[in-house]
XYZ file of C-alpha atoms in Angstrom:
340
model
C 212.212 51.988 138.185
C 208.988 53.493 136.785
C 208.103 57.109 137.485
C 206.547 57.307 140.948
C 202.852 57.910 141.416
C 202.331 61.089 143.415
C 199.355 59.890 145.423
C 197.785 56.516 146.191
C 194.033 56.770 146.782
C 192.975 54.117 149.279
C 189.631 52.597 150.233
C 189.408 50.983 153.662
C 187.178 47.900 153.802
C 185.980 47.261 157.348
C 185.229 50.042 159.866
C 185.625 47.985 163.032
C 188.215 48.365 165.787
C 191.323 47.684 163.713
C 189.831 49.367 160.647
C 189.448 52.612 162.588
C 193.098 52.426 163.587
C 194.177 51.813 159.998
C 191.944 54.572 158.631
C 193.437 57.222 160.909
C 196.985 56.178 160.035
C 196.352 56.164 156.281
C 194.538 59.486 156.412
C 197.091 61.302 158.552
C 200.399 59.457 158.903
C 201.449 57.948 155.546
C 203.249 60.097 152.960
C 201.730 59.779 149.491
C 198.474 58.225 150.715
C 194.951 59.642 150.637
C 192.047 57.896 152.322
C 189.537 58.142 149.490
C 186.696 56.020 150.877
C 185.519 53.864 153.750
C 183.488 50.701 153.140
C 181.431 48.726 155.664
C 178.147 46.817 155.211
C 176.806 47.927 158.615
C 174.452 50.833 158.086
C 176.113 54.088 159.133
C 179.469 52.603 160.159
C 181.386 53.715 157.064
C 179.767 57.146 157.053
C 180.585 57.759 160.722
C 184.250 56.831 160.320
C 184.573 58.746 157.050
C 183.077 61.879 158.591
C 185.431 61.685 161.565
C 188.397 61.849 159.185
C 187.002 64.277 156.629
C 186.602 61.599 153.952
C 183.859 62.282 151.406
C 183.075 58.758 150.217
C 181.379 56.086 152.324
C 180.032 52.868 150.834
C 178.068 49.929 152.208
C 178.766 47.835 149.108
C 182.263 46.580 148.291
C 181.584 46.251 144.570
C 180.636 49.921 144.360
C 183.957 50.874 145.888
C 185.907 48.518 143.643
C 184.229 50.038 140.587
C 185.257 53.548 141.656
C 187.929 54.696 139.190
C 189.263 57.154 141.756
C 190.410 54.341 144.058
C 193.865 52.853 143.449
C 194.204 50.472 146.386
C 192.260 48.809 149.170
C 193.061 47.965 152.763
C 191.116 44.884 153.842
C 190.282 45.003 157.555
C 187.057 42.999 157.386
C 186.436 39.766 159.362
C 189.157 37.182 158.748
C 187.056 34.587 156.949
C 186.158 37.118 154.238
C 189.731 38.087 153.402
C 190.409 35.736 150.484
C 187.261 36.602 148.550
C 187.916 40.322 149.030
C 191.502 39.937 147.817
C 190.330 38.105 144.703
C 187.627 40.716 144.012
C 190.015 43.605 144.495
C 192.642 42.037 142.240
C 190.047 41.500 139.502
C 189.233 45.209 139.768
C 192.959 46.006 139.373
C 193.259 47.507 142.831
C 196.433 47.096 144.848
C 195.797 45.226 148.086
C 196.841 45.380 151.701
C 195.099 42.594 153.603
C 195.105 41.979 157.320
C 196.216 38.597 158.553
C 195.215 35.880 157.970
C 195.055 36.271 154.213
C 193.311 32.891 154.111
C 192.441 29.964 156.371
C 193.081 27.199 153.838
C 196.090 26.658 151.590
C 193.757 26.483 148.601
C 192.433 29.951 149.396
C 195.954 31.266 149.964
C 196.937 30.014 146.514
C 193.794 31.577 145.048
C 194.640 34.980 146.537
C 198.260 34.838 145.393
C 197.265 33.795 141.880
C 194.675 36.574 141.602
C 197.206 39.256 142.509
C 199.880 37.780 140.244
C 197.481 37.534 137.289
C 196.502 41.194 137.508
C 199.972 42.436 138.441
C 198.844 44.257 141.585
C 200.719 44.695 144.851
C 199.619 42.261 147.563
C 200.919 42.956 151.070
C 199.865 41.096 154.213
C 199.580 42.744 157.636
C 202.374 41.148 159.614
C 203.193 44.304 161.516
C 206.010 43.014 163.724
C 208.316 43.075 160.716
C 208.088 46.875 160.937
C 208.444 47.340 164.717
C 211.816 49.039 165.345
C 213.128 46.402 167.756
C 212.257 43.541 165.418
C 213.785 45.372 162.452
C 216.997 45.855 164.450
C 217.000 42.198 165.511
C 216.709 41.041 161.901
C 219.524 43.394 160.874
C 221.765 41.940 163.583
C 220.968 38.423 162.380
C 221.635 39.368 158.744
C 224.970 40.884 159.800
C 226.005 37.606 161.440
C 226.204 39.114 164.910
C 224.602 36.118 166.620
C 226.080 33.470 164.347
C 223.806 30.607 163.300
C 220.291 30.726 164.799
C 219.725 27.731 167.058
C 216.852 28.525 169.420
C 213.998 30.952 168.725
C 211.049 32.100 170.781
C 208.055 34.303 170.009
C 205.040 35.057 172.162
C 201.755 36.944 172.091
C 199.778 37.589 175.252
C 196.666 39.626 174.668
C 195.801 42.208 177.326
C 193.461 41.126 180.106
C 191.140 40.764 181.733
C 189.519 38.620 179.058
C 185.969 39.900 178.556
C 185.039 38.462 175.157
C 182.210 35.990 174.654
C 183.934 32.686 173.795
C 180.935 31.606 171.719
C 181.605 34.506 169.337
C 185.249 33.592 168.752
C 185.642 31.462 165.594
C 187.258 28.016 165.981
C 191.054 27.929 165.995
C 191.355 31.712 166.314
C 194.395 31.304 168.559
C 196.302 29.836 165.607
C 194.738 31.680 162.663
C 194.637 35.185 164.148
C 196.957 35.319 167.175
C 199.878 32.930 166.776
C 199.947 33.527 163.008
C 201.939 36.667 163.905
C 204.435 34.582 165.854
C 204.812 32.052 163.057
C 205.641 34.834 160.629
C 208.000 36.422 163.157
C 209.887 33.147 163.625
C 210.449 32.911 159.879
C 211.370 36.598 159.643
C 214.017 36.084 162.350
C 215.258 32.806 160.845
C 215.741 34.018 157.265
C 215.889 31.459 154.508
C 214.750 28.593 156.733
C 211.673 26.463 156.138
C 209.484 24.952 158.847
C 209.514 21.149 158.750
C 207.842 19.763 161.877
C 205.195 21.228 164.173
C 203.858 20.154 167.553
C 201.100 22.072 169.340
C 199.325 21.923 172.689
C 196.292 24.122 173.367
C 193.738 24.479 176.145
C 191.148 26.810 177.659
C 192.938 28.032 180.785
C 191.462 31.525 180.811
C 187.892 30.313 180.323
C 187.889 26.583 181.185
C 184.092 26.652 181.290
C 184.083 27.230 177.521
C 186.397 24.384 176.571
C 183.501 22.024 175.858
C 182.380 24.229 172.982
C 185.841 24.180 171.399
C 187.191 27.415 172.846
C 190.985 27.604 173.133
C 192.757 30.555 174.740
C 196.237 29.235 175.612
C 198.730 27.436 173.356
C 202.361 26.409 173.043
C 203.865 25.399 169.697
C 207.218 23.874 168.789
C 208.570 24.346 165.268
C 211.615 22.588 163.860
C 213.292 24.187 160.838
C 215.349 22.733 158.013
C 218.450 24.652 159.152
C 218.337 22.797 162.487
C 216.899 25.661 164.517
C 214.200 24.839 167.064
C 211.536 27.425 167.910
C 208.705 27.838 170.368
C 205.672 30.089 170.067
C 203.137 30.705 172.794
C 199.913 32.652 173.225
C 197.386 33.497 175.916
C 194.282 35.678 175.735
C 194.578 37.400 179.132
C 197.759 39.084 180.365
C 196.617 41.269 183.237
C 199.738 43.441 183.035
C 199.168 44.584 179.436
C 199.784 43.629 175.818
C 202.902 41.472 175.673
C 204.726 40.762 172.403
C 208.326 39.541 172.508
C 210.812 37.467 170.528
C 214.266 36.022 171.090
C 216.851 34.391 168.834
C 219.797 32.561 170.392
C 222.656 31.704 168.066
C 226.123 30.231 167.985
C 227.707 33.647 168.604
C 225.156 35.531 170.660
C 221.516 36.438 171.149
C 219.013 39.141 170.197
C 215.732 39.989 171.867
C 212.943 42.246 170.657
C 209.718 43.496 172.155
C 208.849 45.251 175.387
C 205.421 45.855 176.837
C 206.324 49.300 178.151
C 204.372 52.224 176.764
C 207.311 54.532 177.606
C 210.771 54.235 179.108
C 209.935 55.803 182.462
C 210.334 53.735 185.628
C 208.791 54.978 188.860
C 210.623 54.022 192.037
C 208.585 54.429 195.208
C 208.072 52.860 198.630
C 205.941 50.169 197.010
C 208.647 49.187 194.529
C 209.563 49.875 190.913
C 206.735 50.477 188.438
C 206.458 50.897 184.658
C 203.566 51.853 182.398
C 202.549 49.111 179.965
C 200.676 49.199 176.657
C 197.118 47.910 176.881
C 196.408 47.282 173.200
C 198.075 46.299 169.955
C 197.323 49.687 168.436
C 199.187 51.379 171.279
C 202.189 49.072 171.515
C 202.709 48.687 167.764
C 201.832 52.198 166.600
C 205.148 52.698 164.799
C 204.867 49.263 163.192
C 201.412 50.029 161.779
C 202.674 53.286 160.304
C 205.688 51.453 158.891
C 203.721 48.712 157.176
C 201.319 51.137 155.490
C 204.177 53.369 154.404
C 205.865 50.317 152.847
C 202.634 49.332 151.064
C 202.026 52.801 149.656
C 205.658 53.069 148.574
C 205.395 49.738 146.727
C 202.373 51.063 144.825
C 203.903 54.488 144.186
C 207.300 53.271 143.021
C 206.335 49.947 141.435
C 208.514 47.940 143.799
C 207.774 44.441 145.146
C 205.700 43.895 148.271
C 207.837 43.505 151.369
C 205.433 41.004 152.999
C 204.079 38.764 150.277
C 201.235 36.333 149.873
C 203.834 33.581 149.976
C 204.936 34.785 153.416
C 201.305 34.567 154.544
C 200.968 31.082 153.079
C 204.051 29.872 154.961
C 202.668 31.129 158.280
C 199.263 29.618 157.490
C 200.869 26.242 156.793
C 202.238 26.225 160.337
C 198.852 27.260 161.762
C 197.105 24.422 159.945
C 199.731 21.972 161.185
C 199.042 23.186 164.728
C 195.371 22.341 164.333
C 196.206 18.846 163.118
C 198.655 18.393 165.984
C 196.048 19.433 168.588
C 193.468 17.141 167.013
C 195.781 14.134 166.812
C 198.102 14.736 169.760
C 201.078 14.096 167.480
C 203.776 16.030 165.680
C 202.934 17.029 162.105
C 205.401 16.958 159.256
C 204.815 19.867 156.903
C 204.221 18.834 153.351
C 202.405 15.644 154.371
């Protein structure tokens, strides 16, 4: 193993909602990381976030940041459709890369991103945070240890917190597959190690905002995935869970079962005359706080110690392949064989 780098100097690209979350974690919660700069094309956005965290550098131009010799790595938290081009640019500048999901929205772009990182020999890690949530880590360990036998049935779900207040016209087409269920597709593969998805069937509708269905809006979906090891999985998503942010998975096997995920924000239960009550998380950044810290710690450690990425571009490509098959299945009303 090469001698470790003492400090990894990071530039955050994208000062929006999730970028702000990532910036605070990198600046304050990750050993060996320094938030060196914030980048956002919106006038004042980068400067405001940088100032709030005591960061000196704020750029509106990505190329300026990538040409900064005092930056070792970038965290890409810009809009999803810009991810591939930013990965390719960062790799060409010899910066290590953490990119939020989806890394790409076409297989050609996924291959382009992977090739760029491989050519320059930089770390490329994709933001599938559930792999770092303690319950999901424990579930995978139990599976690896053979405690549930052979996986047979899997389930993963994402229900975004409601009420749904977004403007459907501002949500890009197929977001439910590219940006929501993409987490579940990766989780299913993480919890079914070594297996490859073979057949996908998807149903999607606008049940939260049926008035927007005519414009292509989809806010509810159920997906079935059949794997080459015989396991059958379902994934589901909805954009408005009134009780909070709900992320859960289950793997049933020949010798037992594991579950992971709980919407509680703490383990207190209040018992009163009106019944039993628990507090629930109302956002991804609240529910998955430990997972976000874990994934950035893993990324920085890979850069510092010269070790492989723990969530690779190939992992992102595999999840994307399922998402694209879902789109074809919705469009055709038929099952889709992967690799066709």
